[in-house]
Short mmCIF file of C-alpha atoms in Angstrom, two decimals:
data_model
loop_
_atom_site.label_atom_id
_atom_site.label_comp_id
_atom_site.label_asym_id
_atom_site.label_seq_id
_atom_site.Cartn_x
_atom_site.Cartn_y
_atom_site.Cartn_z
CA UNK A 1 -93.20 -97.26 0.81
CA UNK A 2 -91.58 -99.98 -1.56
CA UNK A 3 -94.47 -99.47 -3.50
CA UNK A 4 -94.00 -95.61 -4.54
CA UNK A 5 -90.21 -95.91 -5.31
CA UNK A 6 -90.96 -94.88 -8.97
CA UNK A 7 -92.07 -91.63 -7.37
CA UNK A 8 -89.00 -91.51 -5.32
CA UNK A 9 -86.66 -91.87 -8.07
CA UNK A 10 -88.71 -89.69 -10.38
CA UNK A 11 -88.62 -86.19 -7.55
CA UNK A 12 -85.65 -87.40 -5.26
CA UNK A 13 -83.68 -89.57 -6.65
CA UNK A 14 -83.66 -92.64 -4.09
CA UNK A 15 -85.57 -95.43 -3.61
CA UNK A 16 -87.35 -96.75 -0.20
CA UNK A 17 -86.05 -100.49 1.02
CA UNK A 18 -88.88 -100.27 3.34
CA UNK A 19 -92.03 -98.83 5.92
CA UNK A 20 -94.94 -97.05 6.58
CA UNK A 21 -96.28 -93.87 5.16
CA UNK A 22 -99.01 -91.88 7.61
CA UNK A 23 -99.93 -88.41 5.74
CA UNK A 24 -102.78 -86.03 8.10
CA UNK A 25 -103.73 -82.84 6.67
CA UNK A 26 -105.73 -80.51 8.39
CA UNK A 27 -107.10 -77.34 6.37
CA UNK A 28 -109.09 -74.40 7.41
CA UNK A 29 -110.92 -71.92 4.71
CA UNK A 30 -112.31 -68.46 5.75
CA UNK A 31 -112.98 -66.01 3.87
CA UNK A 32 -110.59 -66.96 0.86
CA UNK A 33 -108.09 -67.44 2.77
CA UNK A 34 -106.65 -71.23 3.34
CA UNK A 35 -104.19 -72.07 6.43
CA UNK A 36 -103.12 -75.65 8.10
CA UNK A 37 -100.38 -78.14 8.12
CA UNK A 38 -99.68 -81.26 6.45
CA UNK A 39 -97.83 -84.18 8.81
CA UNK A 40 -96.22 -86.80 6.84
CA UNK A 41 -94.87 -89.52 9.08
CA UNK A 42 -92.47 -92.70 8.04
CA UNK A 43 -92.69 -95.69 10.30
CA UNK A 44 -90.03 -98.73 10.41
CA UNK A 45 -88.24 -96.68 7.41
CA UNK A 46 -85.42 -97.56 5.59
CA UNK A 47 -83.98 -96.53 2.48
CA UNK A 48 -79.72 -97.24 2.50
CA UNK A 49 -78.49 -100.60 2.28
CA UNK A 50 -74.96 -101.19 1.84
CA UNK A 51 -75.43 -104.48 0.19
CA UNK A 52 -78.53 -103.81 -2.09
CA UNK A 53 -77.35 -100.27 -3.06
CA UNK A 54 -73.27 -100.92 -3.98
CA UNK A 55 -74.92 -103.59 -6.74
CA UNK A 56 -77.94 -101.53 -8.09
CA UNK A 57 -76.79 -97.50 -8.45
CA UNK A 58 -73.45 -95.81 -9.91
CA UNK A 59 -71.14 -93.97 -7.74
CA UNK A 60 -73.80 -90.39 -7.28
CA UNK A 61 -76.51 -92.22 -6.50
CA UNK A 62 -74.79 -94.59 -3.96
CA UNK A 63 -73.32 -91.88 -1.95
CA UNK A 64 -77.03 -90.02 -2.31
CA UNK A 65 -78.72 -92.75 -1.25
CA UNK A 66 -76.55 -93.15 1.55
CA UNK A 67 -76.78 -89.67 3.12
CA UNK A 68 -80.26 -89.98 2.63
CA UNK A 69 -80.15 -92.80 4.47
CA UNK A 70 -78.02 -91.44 7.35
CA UNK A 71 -80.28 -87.85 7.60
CA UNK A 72 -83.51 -90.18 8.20
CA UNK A 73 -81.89 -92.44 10.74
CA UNK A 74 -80.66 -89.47 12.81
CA UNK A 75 -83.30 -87.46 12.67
CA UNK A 76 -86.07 -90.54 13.47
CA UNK A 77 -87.90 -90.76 16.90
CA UNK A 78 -85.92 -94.14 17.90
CA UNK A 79 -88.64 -94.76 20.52
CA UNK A 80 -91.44 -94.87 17.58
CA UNK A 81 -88.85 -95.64 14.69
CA UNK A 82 -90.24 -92.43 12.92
CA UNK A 83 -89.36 -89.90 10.44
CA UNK A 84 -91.29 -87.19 9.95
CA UNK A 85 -92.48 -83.32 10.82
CA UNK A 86 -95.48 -80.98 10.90
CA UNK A 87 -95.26 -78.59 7.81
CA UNK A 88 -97.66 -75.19 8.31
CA UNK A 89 -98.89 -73.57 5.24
CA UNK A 90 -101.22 -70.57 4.68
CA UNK A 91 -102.76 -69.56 0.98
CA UNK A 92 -105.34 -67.28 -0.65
CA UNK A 93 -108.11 -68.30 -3.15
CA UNK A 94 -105.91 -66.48 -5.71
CA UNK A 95 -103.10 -69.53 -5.58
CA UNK A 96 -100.75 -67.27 -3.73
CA UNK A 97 -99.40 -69.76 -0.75
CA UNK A 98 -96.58 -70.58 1.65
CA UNK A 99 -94.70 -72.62 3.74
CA UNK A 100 -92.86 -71.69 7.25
CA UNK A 101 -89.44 -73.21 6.01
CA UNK A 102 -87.91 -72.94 10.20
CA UNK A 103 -91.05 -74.31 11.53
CA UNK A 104 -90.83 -77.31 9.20
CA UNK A 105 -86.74 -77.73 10.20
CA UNK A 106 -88.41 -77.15 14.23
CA UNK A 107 -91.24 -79.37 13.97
CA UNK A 108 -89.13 -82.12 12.39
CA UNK A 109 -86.33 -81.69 15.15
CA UNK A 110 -89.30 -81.86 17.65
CA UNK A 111 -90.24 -84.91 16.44
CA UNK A 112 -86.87 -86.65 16.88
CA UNK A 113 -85.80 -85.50 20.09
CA UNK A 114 -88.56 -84.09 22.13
CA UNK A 115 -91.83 -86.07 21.03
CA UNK A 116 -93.15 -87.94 18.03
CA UNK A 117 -96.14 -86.91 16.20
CA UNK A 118 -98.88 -89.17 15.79
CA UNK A 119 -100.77 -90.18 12.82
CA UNK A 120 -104.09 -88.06 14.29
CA UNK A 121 -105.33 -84.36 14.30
CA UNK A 122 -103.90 -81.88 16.69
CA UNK A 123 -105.39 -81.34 19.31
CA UNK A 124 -106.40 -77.62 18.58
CA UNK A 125 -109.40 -76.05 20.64
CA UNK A 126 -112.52 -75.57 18.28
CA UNK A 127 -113.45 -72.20 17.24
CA UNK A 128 -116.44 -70.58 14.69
CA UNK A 129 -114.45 -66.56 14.99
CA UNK A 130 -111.70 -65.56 16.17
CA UNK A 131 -114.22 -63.45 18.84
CA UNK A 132 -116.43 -66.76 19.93
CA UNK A 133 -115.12 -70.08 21.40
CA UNK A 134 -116.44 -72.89 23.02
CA UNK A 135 -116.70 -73.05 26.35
CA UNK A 136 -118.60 -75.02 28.89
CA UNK A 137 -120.97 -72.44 30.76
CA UNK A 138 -120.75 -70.82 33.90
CA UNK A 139 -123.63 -73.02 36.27
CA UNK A 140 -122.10 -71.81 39.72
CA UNK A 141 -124.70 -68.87 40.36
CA UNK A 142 -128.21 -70.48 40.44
CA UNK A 143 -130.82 -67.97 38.40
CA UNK A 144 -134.08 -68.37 40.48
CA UNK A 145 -137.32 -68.09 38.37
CA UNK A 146 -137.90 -64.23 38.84
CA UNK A 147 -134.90 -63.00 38.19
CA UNK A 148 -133.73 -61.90 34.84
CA UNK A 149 -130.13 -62.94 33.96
#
């Protein structure tokens, strides 16, 4: 994370002391129309020190960097040491797009007190239409050569 504090600064105005960045994005197009999510995760993340930060910023930033600081470390799965959420999006081929704003603030509170994400796909059964799905077939009735089925 270290490595993209330029970034940071740049768009949030804090820096990363340390961990792990995981980002899975999962898109579907269909007929011009886009939806998905994107799930960025931060492992063994830290980004207030006390000691480091009261010699490097001014007053603003200090007290920034420290409720940034104190939002990530309550709202990381302590088990897996992980911030992060699942954010939903939809769009058209036309640019128009959008985020569910509640479903980000609900996936990220699901990930810090009920169950951590992991870095991986969800597990989302596979479909062509919204009429046909896969399915393993129905082999309980034996079809004997003469009969039609």
């Amino acid at each position: 994370m270290v490595k993209i504090n330029d970034l940071a600064l740049a768009y949030g105005k804090f820096d990363f002391k340390r961990g792990w960045f995981d980002l899975v994005v999962e898109a579907d197009s269909k007929e011009g129309q886009i939806s998905g999510y994107v799930k960025p995760l931060f492992r063994n993340l830290k980004v207030f020190s006390l000691k480091q930060d009261i010699q490097e910023d001014n007053v603003l930033q200090f007290f920034w960097q420290a409720m940034v600081g104190a939002v990530t470390k309550v709202f990381k799965n302590q088990p897996r040491d992980q911030f992060g959420t699942m954010i939903p999006f939809s769009g058209d081929a036309s640019g128009q797009s959008s985020t569910d704003i509640l479903a980000t603030l609900a996936n990220l509170l699901r990930n810090a007190f009920v169950r951590a994400y992991l870095p991986k796909l969800e597990d989302k059964p596979q479909t062509l239409d919204d009429d046909f799905k896969f399915e393993a077939p129905d082999i309980s009735d034996p079809v004997s050569p003469g009969e039609s089925p």
